PDB file of C-alpha atoms and ligand atoms in Angstrom:
ATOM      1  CA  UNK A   1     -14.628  -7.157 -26.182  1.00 75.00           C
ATOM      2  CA  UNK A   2     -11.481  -7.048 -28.300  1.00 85.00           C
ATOM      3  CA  UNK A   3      -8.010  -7.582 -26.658  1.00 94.00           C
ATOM      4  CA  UNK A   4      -4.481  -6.726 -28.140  1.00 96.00           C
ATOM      5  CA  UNK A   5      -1.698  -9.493 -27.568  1.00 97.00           C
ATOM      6  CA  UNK A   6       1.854  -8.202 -28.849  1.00 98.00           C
ATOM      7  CA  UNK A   7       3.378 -10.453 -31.315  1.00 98.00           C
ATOM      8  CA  UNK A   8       6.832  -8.276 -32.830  1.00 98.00           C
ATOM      9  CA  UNK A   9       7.742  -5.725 -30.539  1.00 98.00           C
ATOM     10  CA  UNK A  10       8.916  -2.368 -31.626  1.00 98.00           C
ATOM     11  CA  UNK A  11      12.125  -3.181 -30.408  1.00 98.00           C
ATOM     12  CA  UNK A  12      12.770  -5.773 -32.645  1.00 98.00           C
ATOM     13  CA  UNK A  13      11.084  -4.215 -35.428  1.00 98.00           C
ATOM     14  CA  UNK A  14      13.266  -1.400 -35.284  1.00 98.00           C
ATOM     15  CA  UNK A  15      16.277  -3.839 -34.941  1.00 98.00           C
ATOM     16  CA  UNK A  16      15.115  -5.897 -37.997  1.00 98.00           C
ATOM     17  CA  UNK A  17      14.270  -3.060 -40.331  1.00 98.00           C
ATOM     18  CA  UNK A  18      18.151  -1.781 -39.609  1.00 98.00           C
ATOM     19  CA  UNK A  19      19.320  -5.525 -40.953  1.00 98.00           C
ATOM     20  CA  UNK A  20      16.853  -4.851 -43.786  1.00 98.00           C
ATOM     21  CA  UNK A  21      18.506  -1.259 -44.434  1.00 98.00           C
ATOM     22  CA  UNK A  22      22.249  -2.758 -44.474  1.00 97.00           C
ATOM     23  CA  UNK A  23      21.159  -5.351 -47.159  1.00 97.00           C
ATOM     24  CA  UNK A  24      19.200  -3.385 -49.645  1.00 97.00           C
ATOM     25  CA  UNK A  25      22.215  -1.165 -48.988  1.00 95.00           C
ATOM     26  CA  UNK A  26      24.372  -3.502 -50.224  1.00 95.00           C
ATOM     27  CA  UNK A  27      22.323  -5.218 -52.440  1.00 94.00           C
ATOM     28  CA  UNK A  28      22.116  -1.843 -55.024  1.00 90.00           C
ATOM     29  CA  UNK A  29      23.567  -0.201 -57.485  1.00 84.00           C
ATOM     30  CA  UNK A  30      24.379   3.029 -56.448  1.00 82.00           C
ATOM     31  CA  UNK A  31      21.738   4.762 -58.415  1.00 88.00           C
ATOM     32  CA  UNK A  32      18.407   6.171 -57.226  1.00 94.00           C
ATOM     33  CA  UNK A  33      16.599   3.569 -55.413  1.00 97.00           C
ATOM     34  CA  UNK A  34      12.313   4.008 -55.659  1.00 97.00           C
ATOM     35  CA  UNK A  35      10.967   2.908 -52.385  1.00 98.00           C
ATOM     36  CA  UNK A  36       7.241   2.347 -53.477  1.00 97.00           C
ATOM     37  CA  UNK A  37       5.183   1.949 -50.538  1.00 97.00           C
ATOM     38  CA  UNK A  38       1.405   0.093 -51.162  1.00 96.00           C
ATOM     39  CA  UNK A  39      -0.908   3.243 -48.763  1.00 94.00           C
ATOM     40  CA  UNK A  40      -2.562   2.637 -46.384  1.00 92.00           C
ATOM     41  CA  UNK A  41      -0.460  -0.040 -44.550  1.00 94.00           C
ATOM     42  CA  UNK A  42       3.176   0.529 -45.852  1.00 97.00           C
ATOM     43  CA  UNK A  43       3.419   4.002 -44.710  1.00 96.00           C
ATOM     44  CA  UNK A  44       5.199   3.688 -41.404  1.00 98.00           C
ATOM     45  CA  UNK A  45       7.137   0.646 -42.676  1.00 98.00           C
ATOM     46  CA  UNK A  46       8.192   2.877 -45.446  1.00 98.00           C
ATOM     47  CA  UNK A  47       9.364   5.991 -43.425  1.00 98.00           C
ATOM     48  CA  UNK A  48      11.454   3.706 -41.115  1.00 98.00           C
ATOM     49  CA  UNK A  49      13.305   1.346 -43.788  1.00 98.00           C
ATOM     50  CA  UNK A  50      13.863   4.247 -45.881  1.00 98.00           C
ATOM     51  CA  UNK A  51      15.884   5.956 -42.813  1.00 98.00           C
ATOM     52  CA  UNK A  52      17.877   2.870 -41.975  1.00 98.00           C
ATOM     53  CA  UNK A  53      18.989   2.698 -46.374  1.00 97.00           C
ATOM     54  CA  UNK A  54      22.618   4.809 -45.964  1.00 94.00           C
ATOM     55  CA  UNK A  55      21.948   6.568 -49.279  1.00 91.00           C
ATOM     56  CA  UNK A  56      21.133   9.970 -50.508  1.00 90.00           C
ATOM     57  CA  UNK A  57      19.259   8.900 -53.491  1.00 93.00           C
ATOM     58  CA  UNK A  58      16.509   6.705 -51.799  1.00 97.00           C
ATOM     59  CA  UNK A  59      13.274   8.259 -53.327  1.00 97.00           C
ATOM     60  CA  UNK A  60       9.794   7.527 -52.046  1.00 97.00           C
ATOM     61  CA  UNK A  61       7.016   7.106 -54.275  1.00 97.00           C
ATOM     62  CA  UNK A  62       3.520   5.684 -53.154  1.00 96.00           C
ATOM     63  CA  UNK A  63       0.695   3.774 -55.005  1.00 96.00           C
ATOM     64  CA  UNK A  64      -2.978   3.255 -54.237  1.00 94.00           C
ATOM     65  CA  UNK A  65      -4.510  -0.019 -53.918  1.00 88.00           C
ATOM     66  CA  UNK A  66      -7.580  -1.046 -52.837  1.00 78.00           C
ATOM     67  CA  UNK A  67      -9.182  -4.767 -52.411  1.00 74.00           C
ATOM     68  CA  UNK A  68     -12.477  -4.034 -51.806  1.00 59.00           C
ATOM     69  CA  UNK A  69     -14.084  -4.770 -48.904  1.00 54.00           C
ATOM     70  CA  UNK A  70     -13.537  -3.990 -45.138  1.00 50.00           C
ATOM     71  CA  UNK A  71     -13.493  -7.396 -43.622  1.00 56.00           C
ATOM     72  CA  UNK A  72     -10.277  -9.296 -42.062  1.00 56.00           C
ATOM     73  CA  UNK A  73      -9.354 -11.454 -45.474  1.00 60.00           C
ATOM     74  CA  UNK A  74      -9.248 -10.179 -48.924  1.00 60.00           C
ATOM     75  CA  UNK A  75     -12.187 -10.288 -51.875  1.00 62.00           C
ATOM     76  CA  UNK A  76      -9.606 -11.593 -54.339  1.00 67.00           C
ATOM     77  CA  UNK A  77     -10.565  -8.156 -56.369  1.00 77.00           C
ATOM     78  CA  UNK A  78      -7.845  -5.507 -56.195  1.00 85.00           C
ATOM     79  CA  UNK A  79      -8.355  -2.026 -58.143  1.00 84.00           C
ATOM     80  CA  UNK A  80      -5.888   0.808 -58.489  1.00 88.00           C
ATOM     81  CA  UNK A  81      -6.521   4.443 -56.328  1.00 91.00           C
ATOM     82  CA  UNK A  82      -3.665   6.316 -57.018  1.00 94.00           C
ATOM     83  CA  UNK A  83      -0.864   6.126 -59.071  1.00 94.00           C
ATOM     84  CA  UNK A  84       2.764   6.774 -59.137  1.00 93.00           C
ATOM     85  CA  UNK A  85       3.835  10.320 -59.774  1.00 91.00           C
ATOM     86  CA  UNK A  86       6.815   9.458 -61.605  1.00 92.00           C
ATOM     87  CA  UNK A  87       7.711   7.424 -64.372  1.00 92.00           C
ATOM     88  CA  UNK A  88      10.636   4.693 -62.960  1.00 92.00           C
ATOM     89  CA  UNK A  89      11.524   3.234 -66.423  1.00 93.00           C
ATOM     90  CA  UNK A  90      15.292   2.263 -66.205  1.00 93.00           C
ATOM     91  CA  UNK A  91      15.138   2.828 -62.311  1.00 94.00           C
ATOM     92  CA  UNK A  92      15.408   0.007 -59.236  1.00 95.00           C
ATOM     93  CA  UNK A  93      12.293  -0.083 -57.343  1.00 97.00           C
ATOM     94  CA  UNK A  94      11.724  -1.528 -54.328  1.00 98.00           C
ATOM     95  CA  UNK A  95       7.885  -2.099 -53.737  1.00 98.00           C
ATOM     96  CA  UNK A  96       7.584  -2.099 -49.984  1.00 98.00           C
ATOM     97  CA  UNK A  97       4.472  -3.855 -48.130  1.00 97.00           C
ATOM     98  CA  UNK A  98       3.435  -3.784 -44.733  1.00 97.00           C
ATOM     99  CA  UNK A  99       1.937  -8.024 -45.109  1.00 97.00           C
ATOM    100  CA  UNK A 100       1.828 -10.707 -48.030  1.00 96.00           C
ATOM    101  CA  UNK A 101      -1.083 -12.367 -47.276  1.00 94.00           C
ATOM    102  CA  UNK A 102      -3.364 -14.234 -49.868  1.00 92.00           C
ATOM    103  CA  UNK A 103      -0.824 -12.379 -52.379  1.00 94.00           C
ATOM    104  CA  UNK A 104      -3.284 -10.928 -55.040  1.00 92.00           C
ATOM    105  CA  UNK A 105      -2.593  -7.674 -53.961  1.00 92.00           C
ATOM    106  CA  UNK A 106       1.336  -8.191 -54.894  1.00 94.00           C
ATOM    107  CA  UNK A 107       1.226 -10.230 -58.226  1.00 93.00           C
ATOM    108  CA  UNK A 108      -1.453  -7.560 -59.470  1.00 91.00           C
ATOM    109  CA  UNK A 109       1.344  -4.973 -58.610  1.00 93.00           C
ATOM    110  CA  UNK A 110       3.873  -7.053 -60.103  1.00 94.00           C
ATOM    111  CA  UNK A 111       1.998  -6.999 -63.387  1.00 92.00           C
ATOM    112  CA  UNK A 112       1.544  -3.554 -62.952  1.00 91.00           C
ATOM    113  CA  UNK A 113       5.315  -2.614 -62.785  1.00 93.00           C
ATOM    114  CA  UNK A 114       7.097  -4.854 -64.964  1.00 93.00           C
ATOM    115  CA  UNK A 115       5.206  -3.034 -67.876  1.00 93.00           C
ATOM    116  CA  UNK A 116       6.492  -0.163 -66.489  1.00 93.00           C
ATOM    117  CA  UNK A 117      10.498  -1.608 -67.538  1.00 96.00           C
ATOM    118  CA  UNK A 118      12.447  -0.628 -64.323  1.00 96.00           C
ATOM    119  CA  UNK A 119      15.681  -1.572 -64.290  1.00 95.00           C
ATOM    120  CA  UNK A 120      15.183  -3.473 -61.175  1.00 96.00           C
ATOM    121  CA  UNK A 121      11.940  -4.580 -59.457  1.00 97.00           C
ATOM    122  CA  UNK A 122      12.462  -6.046 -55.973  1.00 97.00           C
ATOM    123  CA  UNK A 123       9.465  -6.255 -53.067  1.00 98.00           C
ATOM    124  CA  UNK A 124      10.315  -5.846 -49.510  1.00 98.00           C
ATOM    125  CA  UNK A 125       7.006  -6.375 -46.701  1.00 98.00           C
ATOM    126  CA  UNK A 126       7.781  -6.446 -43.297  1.00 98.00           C
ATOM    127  CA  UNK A 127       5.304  -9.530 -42.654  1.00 98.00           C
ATOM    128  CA  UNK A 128       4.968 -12.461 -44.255  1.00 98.00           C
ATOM    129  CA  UNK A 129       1.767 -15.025 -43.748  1.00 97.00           C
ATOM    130  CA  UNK A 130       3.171 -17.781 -46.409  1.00 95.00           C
ATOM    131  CA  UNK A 131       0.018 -20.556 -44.670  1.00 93.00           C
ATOM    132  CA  UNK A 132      -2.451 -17.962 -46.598  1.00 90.00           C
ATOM    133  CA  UNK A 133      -1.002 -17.572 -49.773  1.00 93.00           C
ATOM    134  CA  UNK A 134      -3.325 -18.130 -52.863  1.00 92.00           C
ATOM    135  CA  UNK A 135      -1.422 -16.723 -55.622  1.00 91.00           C
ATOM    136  CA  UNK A 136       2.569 -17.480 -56.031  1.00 92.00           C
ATOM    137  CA  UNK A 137       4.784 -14.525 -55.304  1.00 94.00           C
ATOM    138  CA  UNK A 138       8.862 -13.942 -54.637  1.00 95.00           C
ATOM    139  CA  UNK A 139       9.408 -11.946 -51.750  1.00 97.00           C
ATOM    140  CA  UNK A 140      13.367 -10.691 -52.168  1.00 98.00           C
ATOM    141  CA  UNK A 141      13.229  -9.358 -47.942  1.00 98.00           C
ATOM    142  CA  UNK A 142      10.751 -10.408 -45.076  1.00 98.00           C
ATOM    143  CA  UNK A 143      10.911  -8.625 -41.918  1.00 98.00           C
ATOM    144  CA  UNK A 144       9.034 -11.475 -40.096  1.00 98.00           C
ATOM    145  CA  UNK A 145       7.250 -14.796 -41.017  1.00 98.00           C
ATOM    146  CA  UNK A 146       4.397 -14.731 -38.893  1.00 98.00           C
ATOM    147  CA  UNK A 147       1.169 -17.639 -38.279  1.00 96.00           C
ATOM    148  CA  UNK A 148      -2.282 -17.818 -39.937  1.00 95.00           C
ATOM    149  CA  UNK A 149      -3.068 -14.958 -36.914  1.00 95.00           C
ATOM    150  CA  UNK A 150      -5.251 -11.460 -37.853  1.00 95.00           C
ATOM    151  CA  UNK A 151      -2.541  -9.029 -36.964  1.00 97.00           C
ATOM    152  CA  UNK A 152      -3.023  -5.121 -36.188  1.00 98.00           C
ATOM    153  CA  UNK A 153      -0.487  -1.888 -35.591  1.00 98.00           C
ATOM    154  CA  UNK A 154       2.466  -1.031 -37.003  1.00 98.00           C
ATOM    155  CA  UNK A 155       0.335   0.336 -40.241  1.00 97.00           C
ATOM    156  CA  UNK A 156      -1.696  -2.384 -40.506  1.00 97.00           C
ATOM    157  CA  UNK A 157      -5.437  -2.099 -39.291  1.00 95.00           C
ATOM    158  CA  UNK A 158      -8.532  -3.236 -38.241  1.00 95.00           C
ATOM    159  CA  UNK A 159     -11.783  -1.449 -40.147  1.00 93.00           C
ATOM    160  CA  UNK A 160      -9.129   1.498 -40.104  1.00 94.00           C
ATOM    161  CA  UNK A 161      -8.084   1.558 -36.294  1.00 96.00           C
ATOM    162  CA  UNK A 162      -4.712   0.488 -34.796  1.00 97.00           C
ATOM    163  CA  UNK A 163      -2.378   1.603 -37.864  1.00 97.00           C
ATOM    164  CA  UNK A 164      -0.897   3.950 -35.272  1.00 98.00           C
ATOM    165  CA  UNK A 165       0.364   0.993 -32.620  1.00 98.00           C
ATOM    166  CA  UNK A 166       4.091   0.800 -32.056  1.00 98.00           C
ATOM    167  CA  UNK A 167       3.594  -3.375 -32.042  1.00 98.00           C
ATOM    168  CA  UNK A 168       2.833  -5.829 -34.287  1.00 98.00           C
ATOM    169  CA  UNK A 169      -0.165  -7.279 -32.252  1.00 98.00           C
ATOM    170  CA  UNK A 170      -2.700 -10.229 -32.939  1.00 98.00           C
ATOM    171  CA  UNK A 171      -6.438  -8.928 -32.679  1.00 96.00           C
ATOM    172  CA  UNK A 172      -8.307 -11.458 -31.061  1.00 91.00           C
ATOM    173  CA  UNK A 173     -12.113 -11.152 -30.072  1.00 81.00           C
TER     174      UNK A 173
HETATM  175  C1  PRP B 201      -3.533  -5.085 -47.003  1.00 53.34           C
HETATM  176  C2  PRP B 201      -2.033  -4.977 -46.937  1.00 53.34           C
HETATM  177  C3  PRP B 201      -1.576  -5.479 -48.271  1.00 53.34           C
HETATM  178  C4  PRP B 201      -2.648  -6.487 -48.635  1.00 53.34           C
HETATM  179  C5  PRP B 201      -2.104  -7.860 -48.433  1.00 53.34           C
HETATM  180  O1  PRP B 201      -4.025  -3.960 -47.663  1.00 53.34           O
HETATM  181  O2  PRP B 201      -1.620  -3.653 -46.706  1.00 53.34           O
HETATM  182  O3  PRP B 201      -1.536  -4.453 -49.244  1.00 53.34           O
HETATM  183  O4  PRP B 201      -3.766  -6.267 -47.755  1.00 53.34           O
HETATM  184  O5  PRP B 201      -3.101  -8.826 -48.632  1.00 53.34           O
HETATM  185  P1  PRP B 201      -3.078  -9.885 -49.815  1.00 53.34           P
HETATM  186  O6  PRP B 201      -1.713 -10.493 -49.864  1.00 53.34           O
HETATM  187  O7  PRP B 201      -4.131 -10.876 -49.353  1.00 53.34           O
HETATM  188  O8  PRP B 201      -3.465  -9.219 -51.080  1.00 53.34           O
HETATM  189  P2  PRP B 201      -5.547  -3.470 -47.585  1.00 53.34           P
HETATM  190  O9  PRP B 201      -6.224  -3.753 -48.887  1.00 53.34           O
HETATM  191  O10 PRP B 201      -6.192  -4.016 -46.345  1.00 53.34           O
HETATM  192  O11 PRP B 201      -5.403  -1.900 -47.513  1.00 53.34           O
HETATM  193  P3  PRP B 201      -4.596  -0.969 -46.467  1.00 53.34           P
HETATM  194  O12 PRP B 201      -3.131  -1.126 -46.773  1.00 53.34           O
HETATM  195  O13 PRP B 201      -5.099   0.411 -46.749  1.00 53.34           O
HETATM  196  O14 PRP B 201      -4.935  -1.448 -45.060  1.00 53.34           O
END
């Protein structure tokens, strides 16, 4: 039997995505801002910090990626699954995760959009498990820092069950 212990609250997600909001807010230019959330996991992240940025020209854009493999750690192999939609040469992006974990998912992205010469490339992720990282990565704004614990809800899944929690909760078995 598995069993669900809440770890970040929605409560105080909600209250740290608004603190997130303010200071991408006031960390940009004015300009249209691309919001690129990572599907599946950055979805509900996504829909939330882009309704706490006070601007009219946040634009949402989403990319596929895929690391192959349904278990609780990654493969180390990423491929793409979907695109953007539009081309955001001479735009600031904003690549928004749901968790840096081992980081290959992220520095493949990174590769990915600097040849695609925004103006501005900045990654927001909600969660932040620096203990597993394997590959270097800056992270501009971290929701939450959390242990080396396999984490469910709030987007983030389990063999494709729990995205839909309110919580941040640790899975445990
Ligand atoms: C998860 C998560 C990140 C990635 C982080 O995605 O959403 O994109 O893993 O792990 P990493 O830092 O070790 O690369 P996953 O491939 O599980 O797909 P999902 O978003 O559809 O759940």
């Amino acid at each position: 039997m598995s069993s669900l212990r809440v770890l970040i609250s929605e409560a105080q997600i909600q209250a740290r995505i608004a603190e997130m909001g303010a200071q991408i807010a006031k960390e940009s230019s004015g300009g249209p801002l691309y919001l690129v959330g990572i599907l599946k996991g950055a979805c509900i992240f996504l829909s939330d910090l882009a309704r706490a940025i006070p601007s009219p020209s946040v634009r949402l854009e989403f990319i596929g990626i895929s690391s192959y493999g349904k278990g609780k750690s990654t493969s180390g192999e990423v491929k793409l699954t979907k695109d953007l939609d539009t081309m955001v040469e001479g735009c600031d992006v904003i690549v928004v995760e749901d968790i840096v974990d081992s980081g290959v998912t992220l520095s493949y992205l990174v590769q990915i959009f600097r040849q695609r010469n925004p103006k501005s490339l900045r990654i927001a992720t909600l969660l932040d498990k620096p203990e597993r990282r394997m590959r270097p990565v800056h992270v501009d704004y971290v929701g939450f820092k959390i242990p080396d614990e396999f984490v469910v809800g709030y987007g983030l899944d389990f063999a494709e069950d729990y995205r839909n929690l309110k919580d941040v909760c640790v899975l445990q078995e």
